[in-house]
């Protein structure tokens, strides 16, 4: 429902912030990682996710879209709710979590409060392939000015193709056509090859 909330930072604590956006004060739960990523400037923008339960609607905010994507991966696992995922993101950085999952480091994930050996193994089992497919740069900020190749690569990854395979195919298509393709043409040619 919400992609991001941008406004005046009214209150900031390690567990939540209040952002005034258009005269409405949004209470947004955050991780310690996001807390350290928010400056004390008056203007604040957080990527948001709304958790709807029958007795509450709870907003979660993230300093980067990559952190939000990792959070959504984590809560997709049975037994990992939003508060547990927020605890994970507060305990170690998103990059460390992703590296631990991809490398199968059960002991690092298990050290997080609230995560036992079975939960750690389930997280790795269910997310290892997904995070490998997305590649190591999935947590980095998407550049504002993307090239035709970047946009096509992003679209192919969202369609479920492995990043490294899609990138090779795109490079081949760009060479064949001397780099004079639109994003749509490049995606169509790549889909025929993949």
Short mmCIF file of C-alpha atoms in Angstrom, two decimals:
data_model
loop_
_atom_site.label_atom_id
_atom_site.label_comp_id
_atom_site.label_asym_id
_atom_site.label_seq_id
_atom_site.Cartn_x
_atom_site.Cartn_y
_atom_site.Cartn_z
CA UNK A 1 0.00 0.00 0.00
CA UNK A 2 2.81 2.43 0.90
CA UNK A 3 6.12 2.54 -0.97
CA UNK A 4 7.74 5.22 1.15
CA UNK A 5 6.85 7.94 3.61
CA UNK A 6 8.66 11.24 3.38
CA UNK A 7 8.24 14.17 5.71
CA UNK A 8 9.45 16.00 8.77
CA UNK A 9 11.14 13.84 11.42
CA UNK A 10 9.27 14.63 14.64
CA UNK A 11 10.67 11.92 16.94
CA UNK A 12 13.45 9.37 16.66
CA UNK A 13 14.28 6.39 18.88
CA UNK A 14 16.08 3.08 18.18
CA UNK A 15 12.76 1.25 17.86
CA UNK A 16 10.49 3.73 16.07
CA UNK A 17 10.22 7.17 14.50
CA UNK A 18 7.35 9.59 14.01
CA UNK A 19 7.26 11.31 10.63
CA UNK A 20 4.87 14.17 9.92
CA UNK A 21 3.79 13.79 6.29
CA UNK A 22 1.06 16.11 5.11
CA UNK A 23 -0.14 16.90 8.61
CA UNK A 24 -0.39 13.23 9.65
CA UNK A 25 2.08 11.78 12.16
CA UNK A 26 3.10 8.26 11.13
CA UNK A 27 4.41 5.97 13.89
CA UNK A 28 6.90 3.75 12.03
CA UNK A 29 8.73 0.81 13.61
CA UNK A 30 12.39 0.64 12.57
CA UNK A 31 15.46 -1.53 13.10
CA UNK A 32 18.62 -0.31 14.79
CA UNK A 33 20.26 -0.49 11.36
CA UNK A 34 17.72 2.01 10.00
CA UNK A 35 18.07 4.14 13.14
CA UNK A 36 21.78 4.53 12.48
CA UNK A 37 21.07 5.32 8.82
CA UNK A 38 18.69 8.20 9.60
CA UNK A 39 20.30 11.57 10.13
CA UNK A 40 18.82 14.02 12.61
CA UNK A 41 17.85 16.31 9.74
CA UNK A 42 14.34 17.61 9.68
CA UNK A 43 13.55 15.87 6.36
CA UNK A 44 13.25 12.08 6.47
CA UNK A 45 12.30 9.42 3.92
CA UNK A 46 11.73 5.77 4.84
CA UNK A 47 10.73 2.87 2.60
CA UNK A 48 7.62 1.40 4.19
CA UNK A 49 5.77 -1.86 4.64
CA UNK A 50 2.33 -2.11 6.25
CA UNK A 51 1.56 -5.19 8.35
CA UNK A 52 -2.19 -5.75 8.63
CA UNK A 53 -3.61 -7.97 11.35
CA UNK A 54 -7.20 -8.14 12.55
CA UNK A 55 -6.37 -6.09 15.65
CA UNK A 56 -3.68 -3.74 14.34
CA UNK A 57 -2.14 -2.03 11.32
CA UNK A 58 1.61 -1.60 11.90
CA UNK A 59 4.04 0.36 9.74
CA UNK A 60 7.66 -0.73 9.37
CA UNK A 61 10.23 1.62 7.88
CA UNK A 62 13.62 1.04 6.28
CA UNK A 63 16.48 3.37 5.40
CA UNK A 64 17.03 1.55 2.07
CA UNK A 65 14.92 -0.44 -0.34
CA UNK A 66 17.46 -3.28 -0.06
CA UNK A 67 16.84 -3.59 3.68
CA UNK A 68 13.09 -3.71 3.01
CA UNK A 69 13.55 -6.44 0.38
CA UNK A 70 15.58 -8.54 2.85
CA UNK A 71 12.92 -7.96 5.53
CA UNK A 72 10.22 -9.20 3.13
CA UNK A 73 12.31 -12.29 2.33
CA UNK A 74 12.71 -13.00 6.04
CA UNK A 75 9.01 -12.68 6.89
CA UNK A 76 8.11 -15.01 4.02
CA UNK A 77 9.53 -17.86 6.12
CA UNK A 78 7.15 -19.74 8.37
CA UNK A 79 7.77 -18.82 12.00
CA UNK A 80 9.53 -15.52 11.23
CA UNK A 81 7.23 -12.57 11.87
CA UNK A 82 7.85 -8.86 11.39
CA UNK A 83 9.18 -8.36 14.92
CA UNK A 84 11.64 -11.26 14.60
CA UNK A 85 12.81 -9.96 11.21
CA UNK A 86 13.24 -6.48 12.73
CA UNK A 87 15.25 -8.04 15.57
CA UNK A 88 17.48 -9.76 13.01
CA UNK A 89 18.05 -6.48 11.15
CA UNK A 90 18.83 -4.80 14.47
CA UNK A 91 21.34 -7.45 15.53
CA UNK A 92 23.56 -7.55 12.44
CA UNK A 93 23.65 -5.55 9.23
CA UNK A 94 21.54 -6.59 6.22
CA UNK A 95 24.72 -7.28 4.23
CA UNK A 96 25.97 -9.62 6.98
CA UNK A 97 22.62 -11.41 7.11
CA UNK A 98 22.61 -11.88 3.36
CA UNK A 99 26.23 -13.13 3.33
CA UNK A 100 25.49 -15.55 6.20
CA UNK A 101 22.45 -16.96 4.39
CA UNK A 102 24.24 -17.34 1.04
CA UNK A 103 27.29 -18.98 2.66
CA UNK A 104 25.15 -21.18 4.93
CA UNK A 105 26.59 -19.76 8.18
CA UNK A 106 24.06 -21.22 10.64
CA UNK A 107 26.05 -20.21 13.73
CA UNK A 108 26.00 -16.48 12.86
CA UNK A 109 22.25 -16.44 12.27
CA UNK A 110 21.66 -18.55 15.38
CA UNK A 111 23.44 -15.94 17.54
CA UNK A 112 20.58 -13.51 16.90
CA UNK A 113 18.18 -13.29 19.84
CA UNK A 114 15.04 -15.31 19.18
CA UNK A 115 16.56 -17.47 16.43
CA UNK A 116 17.22 -21.10 17.36
CA UNK A 117 19.09 -23.74 15.37
CA UNK A 118 15.97 -24.97 13.53
CA UNK A 119 14.90 -21.44 12.56
CA UNK A 120 18.43 -20.61 11.37
CA UNK A 121 18.52 -23.74 9.20
CA UNK A 122 15.05 -23.00 7.80
CA UNK A 123 16.07 -19.42 6.92
CA UNK A 124 19.13 -20.66 5.06
CA UNK A 125 17.27 -23.50 3.35
CA UNK A 126 14.46 -21.27 2.09
CA UNK A 127 16.41 -18.13 1.19
CA UNK A 128 19.83 -19.32 0.06
CA UNK A 129 18.88 -19.92 -3.58
CA UNK A 130 16.74 -16.76 -3.80
CA UNK A 131 19.53 -14.54 -2.49
CA UNK A 132 22.14 -16.24 -4.69
CA UNK A 133 19.96 -15.58 -7.75
CA UNK A 134 19.55 -11.92 -6.82
CA UNK A 135 23.31 -11.48 -6.47
CA UNK A 136 25.44 -9.73 -3.87
CA UNK A 137 24.42 -6.23 -4.93
CA UNK A 138 20.71 -6.71 -4.20
CA UNK A 139 21.01 -4.60 -1.04
CA UNK A 140 22.68 -1.67 -2.74
CA UNK A 141 20.74 1.42 -3.70
CA UNK A 142 19.47 1.38 -7.28
CA UNK A 143 21.11 4.21 -9.23
CA UNK A 144 18.79 7.04 -10.18
CA UNK A 145 19.98 7.19 -13.80
CA UNK A 146 19.93 3.63 -15.07
CA UNK A 147 21.28 2.54 -18.42
CA UNK A 148 19.21 0.51 -20.87
CA UNK A 149 21.14 -2.59 -19.78
CA UNK A 150 20.52 -1.89 -16.06
CA UNK A 151 16.77 -1.52 -16.60
CA UNK A 152 16.58 -4.67 -18.73
CA UNK A 153 18.65 -6.61 -16.18
CA UNK A 154 16.40 -5.44 -13.35
CA UNK A 155 13.31 -6.56 -15.28
CA UNK A 156 14.78 -10.00 -16.07
CA UNK A 157 15.80 -10.57 -12.45
CA UNK A 158 12.28 -9.63 -11.33
CA UNK A 159 10.95 -12.21 -13.82
CA UNK A 160 13.00 -14.86 -12.00
CA UNK A 161 16.13 -15.21 -14.13
CA UNK A 162 19.52 -15.51 -12.40
CA UNK A 163 21.34 -12.17 -12.46
CA UNK A 164 24.66 -13.49 -13.80
CA UNK A 165 23.03 -15.51 -16.62
CA UNK A 166 20.76 -12.61 -17.64
CA UNK A 167 23.71 -10.20 -17.61
CA UNK A 168 25.72 -12.41 -20.01
CA UNK A 169 22.79 -12.67 -22.42
CA UNK A 170 22.22 -8.90 -22.30
CA UNK A 171 25.92 -8.23 -23.01
CA UNK A 172 25.74 -10.55 -26.05
CA UNK A 173 22.61 -8.83 -27.39
CA UNK A 174 24.11 -5.36 -26.90
CA UNK A 175 27.26 -6.39 -28.82
CA UNK A 176 25.17 -7.91 -31.66
CA UNK A 177 23.16 -4.71 -32.07
CA UNK A 178 25.97 -2.19 -31.41
CA UNK A 179 24.20 -0.98 -28.27
CA UNK A 180 21.36 0.65 -30.19
CA UNK A 181 18.36 -1.00 -28.54
CA UNK A 182 15.52 0.23 -26.39
CA UNK A 183 14.86 -1.45 -23.05
CA UNK A 184 11.84 -3.27 -24.52
CA UNK A 185 13.79 -4.57 -27.53
CA UNK A 186 16.67 -5.71 -25.35
CA UNK A 187 14.32 -7.61 -23.02
CA UNK A 188 12.52 -9.27 -25.95
CA UNK A 189 15.79 -10.43 -27.53
CA UNK A 190 17.08 -11.68 -24.17
CA UNK A 191 13.85 -13.61 -23.46
CA UNK A 192 14.27 -15.48 -26.76
CA UNK A 193 17.77 -16.57 -25.69
CA UNK A 194 17.05 -17.36 -22.04
#
